[in-house]
Short mmCIF file of C-alpha atoms in Angstrom, two decimals:
data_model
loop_
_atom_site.label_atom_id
_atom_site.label_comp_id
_atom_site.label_asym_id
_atom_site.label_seq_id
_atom_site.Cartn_x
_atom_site.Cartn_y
_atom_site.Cartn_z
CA UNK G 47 0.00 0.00 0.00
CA UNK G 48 3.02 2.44 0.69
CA UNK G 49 4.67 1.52 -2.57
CA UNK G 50 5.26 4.51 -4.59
CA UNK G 51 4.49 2.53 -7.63
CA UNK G 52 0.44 1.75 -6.75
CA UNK G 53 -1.83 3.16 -9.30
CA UNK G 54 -3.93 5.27 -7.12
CA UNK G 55 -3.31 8.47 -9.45
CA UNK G 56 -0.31 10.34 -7.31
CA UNK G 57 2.03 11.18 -9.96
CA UNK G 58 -1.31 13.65 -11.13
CA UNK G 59 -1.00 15.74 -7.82
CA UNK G 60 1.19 18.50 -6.53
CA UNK G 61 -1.36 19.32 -3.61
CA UNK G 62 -0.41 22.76 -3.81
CA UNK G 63 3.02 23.06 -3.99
CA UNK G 64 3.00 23.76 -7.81
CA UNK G 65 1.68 26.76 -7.13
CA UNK G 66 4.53 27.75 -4.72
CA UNK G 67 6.70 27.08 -7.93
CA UNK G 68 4.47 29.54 -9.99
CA UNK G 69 4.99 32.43 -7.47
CA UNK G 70 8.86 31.91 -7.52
CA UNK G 71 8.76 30.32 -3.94
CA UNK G 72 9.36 26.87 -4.01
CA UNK G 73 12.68 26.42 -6.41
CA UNK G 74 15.21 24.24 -5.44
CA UNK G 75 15.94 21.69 -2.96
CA UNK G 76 15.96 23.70 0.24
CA UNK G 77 12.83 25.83 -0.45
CA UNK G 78 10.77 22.12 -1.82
CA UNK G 79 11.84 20.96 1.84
CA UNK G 80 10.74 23.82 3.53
CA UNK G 81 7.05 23.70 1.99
CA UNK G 82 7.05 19.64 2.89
CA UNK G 83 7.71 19.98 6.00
CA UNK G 84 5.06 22.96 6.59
CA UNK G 85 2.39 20.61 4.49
CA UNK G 86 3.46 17.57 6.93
CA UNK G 87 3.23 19.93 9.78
CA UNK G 88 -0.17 21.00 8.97
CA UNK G 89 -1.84 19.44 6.37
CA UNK G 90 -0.99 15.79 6.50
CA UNK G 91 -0.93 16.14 10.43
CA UNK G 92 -4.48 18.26 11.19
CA UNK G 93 -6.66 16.33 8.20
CA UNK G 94 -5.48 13.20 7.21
CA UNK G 95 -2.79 12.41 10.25
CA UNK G 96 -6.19 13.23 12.75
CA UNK G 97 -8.88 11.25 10.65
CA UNK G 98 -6.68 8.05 10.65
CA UNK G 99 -5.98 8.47 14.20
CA UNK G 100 -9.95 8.91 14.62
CA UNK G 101 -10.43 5.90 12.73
CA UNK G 102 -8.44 3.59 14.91
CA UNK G 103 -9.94 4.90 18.00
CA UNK G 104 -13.81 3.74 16.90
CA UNK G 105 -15.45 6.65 15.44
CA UNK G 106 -17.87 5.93 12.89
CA UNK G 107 -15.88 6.34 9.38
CA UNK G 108 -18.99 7.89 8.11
CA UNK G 109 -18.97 10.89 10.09
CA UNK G 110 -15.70 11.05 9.72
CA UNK G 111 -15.71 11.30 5.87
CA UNK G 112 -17.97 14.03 6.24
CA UNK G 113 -16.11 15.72 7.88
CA UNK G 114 -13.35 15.50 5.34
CA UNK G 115 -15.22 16.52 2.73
CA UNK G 116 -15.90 19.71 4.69
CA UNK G 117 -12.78 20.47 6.23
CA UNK G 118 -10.51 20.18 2.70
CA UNK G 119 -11.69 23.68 1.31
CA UNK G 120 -9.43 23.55 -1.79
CA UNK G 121 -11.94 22.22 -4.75
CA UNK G 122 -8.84 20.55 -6.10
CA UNK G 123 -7.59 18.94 -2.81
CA UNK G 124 -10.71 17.71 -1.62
CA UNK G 125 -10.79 16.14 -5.48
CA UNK G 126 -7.77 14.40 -5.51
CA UNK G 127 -8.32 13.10 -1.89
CA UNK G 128 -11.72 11.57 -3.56
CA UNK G 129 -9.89 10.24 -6.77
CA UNK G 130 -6.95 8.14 -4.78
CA UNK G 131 -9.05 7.22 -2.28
CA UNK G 132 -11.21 5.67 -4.51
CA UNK G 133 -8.04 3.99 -6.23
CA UNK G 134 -7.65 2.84 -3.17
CA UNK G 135 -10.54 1.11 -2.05
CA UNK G 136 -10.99 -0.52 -5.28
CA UNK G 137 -7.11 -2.18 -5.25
CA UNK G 138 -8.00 -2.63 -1.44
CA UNK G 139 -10.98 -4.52 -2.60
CA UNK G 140 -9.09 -6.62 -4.69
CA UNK G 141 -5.81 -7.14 -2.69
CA UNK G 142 -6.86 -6.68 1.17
CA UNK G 143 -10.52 -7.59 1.32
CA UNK G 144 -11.81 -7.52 4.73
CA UNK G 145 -15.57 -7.14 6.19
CA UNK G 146 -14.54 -3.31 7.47
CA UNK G 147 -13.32 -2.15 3.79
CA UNK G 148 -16.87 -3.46 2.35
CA UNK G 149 -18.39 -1.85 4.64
CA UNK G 150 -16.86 1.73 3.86
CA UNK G 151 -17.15 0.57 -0.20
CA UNK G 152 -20.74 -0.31 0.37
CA UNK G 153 -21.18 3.42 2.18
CA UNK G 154 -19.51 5.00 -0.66
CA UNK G 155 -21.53 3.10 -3.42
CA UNK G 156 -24.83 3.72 -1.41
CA UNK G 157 -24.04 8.07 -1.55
CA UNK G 158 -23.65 8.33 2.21
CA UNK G 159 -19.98 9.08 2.25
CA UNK G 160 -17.47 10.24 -0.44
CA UNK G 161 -14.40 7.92 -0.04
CA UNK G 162 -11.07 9.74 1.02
CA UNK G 163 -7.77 8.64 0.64
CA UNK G 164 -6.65 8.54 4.16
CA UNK G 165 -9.59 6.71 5.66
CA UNK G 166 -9.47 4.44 2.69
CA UNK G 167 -5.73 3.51 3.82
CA UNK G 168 -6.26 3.46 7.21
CA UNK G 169 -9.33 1.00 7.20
CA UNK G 170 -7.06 -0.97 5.24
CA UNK G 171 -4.24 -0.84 7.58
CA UNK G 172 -6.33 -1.67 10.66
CA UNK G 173 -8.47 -4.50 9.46
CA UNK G 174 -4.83 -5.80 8.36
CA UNK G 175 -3.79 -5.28 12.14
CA UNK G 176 -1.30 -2.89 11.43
CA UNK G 177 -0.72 -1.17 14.49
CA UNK G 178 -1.59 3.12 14.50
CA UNK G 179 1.70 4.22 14.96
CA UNK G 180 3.26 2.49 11.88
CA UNK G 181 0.04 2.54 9.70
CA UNK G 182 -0.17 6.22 10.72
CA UNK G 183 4.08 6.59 9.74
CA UNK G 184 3.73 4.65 6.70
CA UNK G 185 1.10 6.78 5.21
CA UNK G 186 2.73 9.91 5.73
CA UNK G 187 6.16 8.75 4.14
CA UNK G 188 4.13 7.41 0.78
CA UNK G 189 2.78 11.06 0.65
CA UNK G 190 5.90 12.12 0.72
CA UNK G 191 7.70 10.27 -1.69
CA UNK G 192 4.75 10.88 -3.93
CA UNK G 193 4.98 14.70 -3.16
CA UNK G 194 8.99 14.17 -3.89
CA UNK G 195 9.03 12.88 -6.84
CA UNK G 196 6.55 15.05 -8.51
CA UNK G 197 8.81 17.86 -7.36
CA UNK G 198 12.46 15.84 -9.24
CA UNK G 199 9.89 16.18 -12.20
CA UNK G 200 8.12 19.83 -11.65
CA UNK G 201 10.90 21.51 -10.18
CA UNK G 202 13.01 20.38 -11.39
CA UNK G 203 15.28 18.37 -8.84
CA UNK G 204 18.20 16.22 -9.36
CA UNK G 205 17.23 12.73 -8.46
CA UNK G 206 19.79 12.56 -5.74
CA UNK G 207 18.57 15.87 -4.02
CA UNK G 208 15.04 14.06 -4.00
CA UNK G 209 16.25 11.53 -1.73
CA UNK G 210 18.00 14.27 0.74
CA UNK G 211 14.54 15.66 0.54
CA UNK G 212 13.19 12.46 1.58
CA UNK G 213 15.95 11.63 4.25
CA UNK G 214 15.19 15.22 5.69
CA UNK G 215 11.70 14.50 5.92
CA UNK G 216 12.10 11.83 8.03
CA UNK G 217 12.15 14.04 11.38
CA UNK G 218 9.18 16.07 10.08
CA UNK G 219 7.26 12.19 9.87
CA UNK G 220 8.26 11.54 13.31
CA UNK G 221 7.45 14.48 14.68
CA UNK G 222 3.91 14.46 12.80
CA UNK G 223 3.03 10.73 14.53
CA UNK G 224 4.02 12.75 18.19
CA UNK G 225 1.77 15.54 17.39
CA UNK G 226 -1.47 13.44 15.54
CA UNK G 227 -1.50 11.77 18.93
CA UNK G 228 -2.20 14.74 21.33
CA UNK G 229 -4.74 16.44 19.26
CA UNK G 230 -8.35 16.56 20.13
CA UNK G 231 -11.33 16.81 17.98
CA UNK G 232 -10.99 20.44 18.02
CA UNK G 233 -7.99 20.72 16.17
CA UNK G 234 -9.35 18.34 13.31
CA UNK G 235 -8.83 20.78 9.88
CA UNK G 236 -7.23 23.43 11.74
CA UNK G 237 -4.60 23.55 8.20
CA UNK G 238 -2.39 27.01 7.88
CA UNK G 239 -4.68 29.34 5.45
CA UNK G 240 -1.92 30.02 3.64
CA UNK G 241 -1.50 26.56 2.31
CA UNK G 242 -5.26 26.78 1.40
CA UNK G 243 -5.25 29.27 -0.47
CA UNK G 244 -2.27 27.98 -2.21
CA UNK G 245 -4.37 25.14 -3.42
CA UNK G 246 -7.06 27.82 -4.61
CA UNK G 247 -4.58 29.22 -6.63
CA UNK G 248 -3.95 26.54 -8.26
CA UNK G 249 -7.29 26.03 -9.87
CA UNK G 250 -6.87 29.42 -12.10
CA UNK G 251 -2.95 28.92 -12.67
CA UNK G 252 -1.93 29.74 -16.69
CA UNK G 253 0.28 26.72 -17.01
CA UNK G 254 0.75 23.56 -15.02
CA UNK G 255 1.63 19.72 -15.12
CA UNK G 256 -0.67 18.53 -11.75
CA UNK G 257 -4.63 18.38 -11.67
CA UNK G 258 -4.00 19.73 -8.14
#
């Protein structure tokens, strides 16, 4: 599930940092790890870091769905969460079928929830009895070697400064599993504006190579 290579569509998705290339802020190595450790910080850990954790701890995947759909304000975002998620549970279908995952299918077939990628994955991981901590650690590093090597490709980036990025990143994971696990309900879509309206952006930008 974690491989870089599964066809759930990420190769299609900047989440937003394309449009920090656009405004001349994100251009080499040092500024791409700047922005992906602010989206880990907030993005990955206050959305889909909390609604994994969520997950694990019994709340109805339901209402937490909905909740995703109206926390991720970026059209695009909240699209491409939808489009690999649904990747997702159909390879999960196929590959890791379990009675929870049908359940969440059946939900998503029925209208009554949307399908996003990181309750996809983490119904996955759990019925698989993968325990929070790594599930929640694995899914943040496939983001961000999917993040990483859209940027070798957008940025450009040399492939060997990709995997700096992705060494560097390492601390930002770990530090993302410490915070997911002291937040409170609260806090659940509490992302920076400023990477929000980033994603905005991105709908009207001239010229780009990501749906999102």
């Amino acid at each position: 599930m974690t491989d870089s290579a599964l066809p759930t569509g990420a190769f299609a998705h900047s989440l937003g940092f394309e449009s920090y290339i656009e405004r001349g802020l994100v251009v080499d190595e040092g500024s791409f790890g700047v922005w992906l450790s602010a989206f880990v910080g907030q993005q990955l850990t206050y959305s889909d870091g909390v609604a994994i954790r969520f997950l694990y701890e019994g709340v109805d995947v339901g209402l937490l769905d909905g909740v995703l759909s109206s926390q991720l304000l970026a059209r695009e975002v909240r699209e491409a969460s939808l489009k690999m998620g649904g990747r997702l549970l159909e390879i999960g279908g196929e590959v890791f079928p379990s009675a929870e995952l049908d359940a969440y299918r059946e939900l998503v077939r029925e209208g009554r929830a949307q399908g996003h990628q990181p309750l996809a994955f983490g119904v996955i991981a759990r019925s698989l009895g993968v325990p929070f901590e790594e599930a929640l650690s694995a899914y943040l590093f496939a983001t961000v070697t999917s993040l990483t090597q859209n940027a070798v490709r957008a940025i450009p980036l040399g492939q060997n400064a990709g995997q700096r990025v992705l060494r560097q990143a390492h601390d930002a994971v770990a530090a993302a599993v410490l915070d997911v696990a002291q937040l409170c309900w609260e806090d659940f879509g509490a992302v920076s504006p400023g990477l929000e309206i980033s994603q905005m952006r991105h709908e009207r930008q001239r010229a780009r190579m990501f749906m999102s």
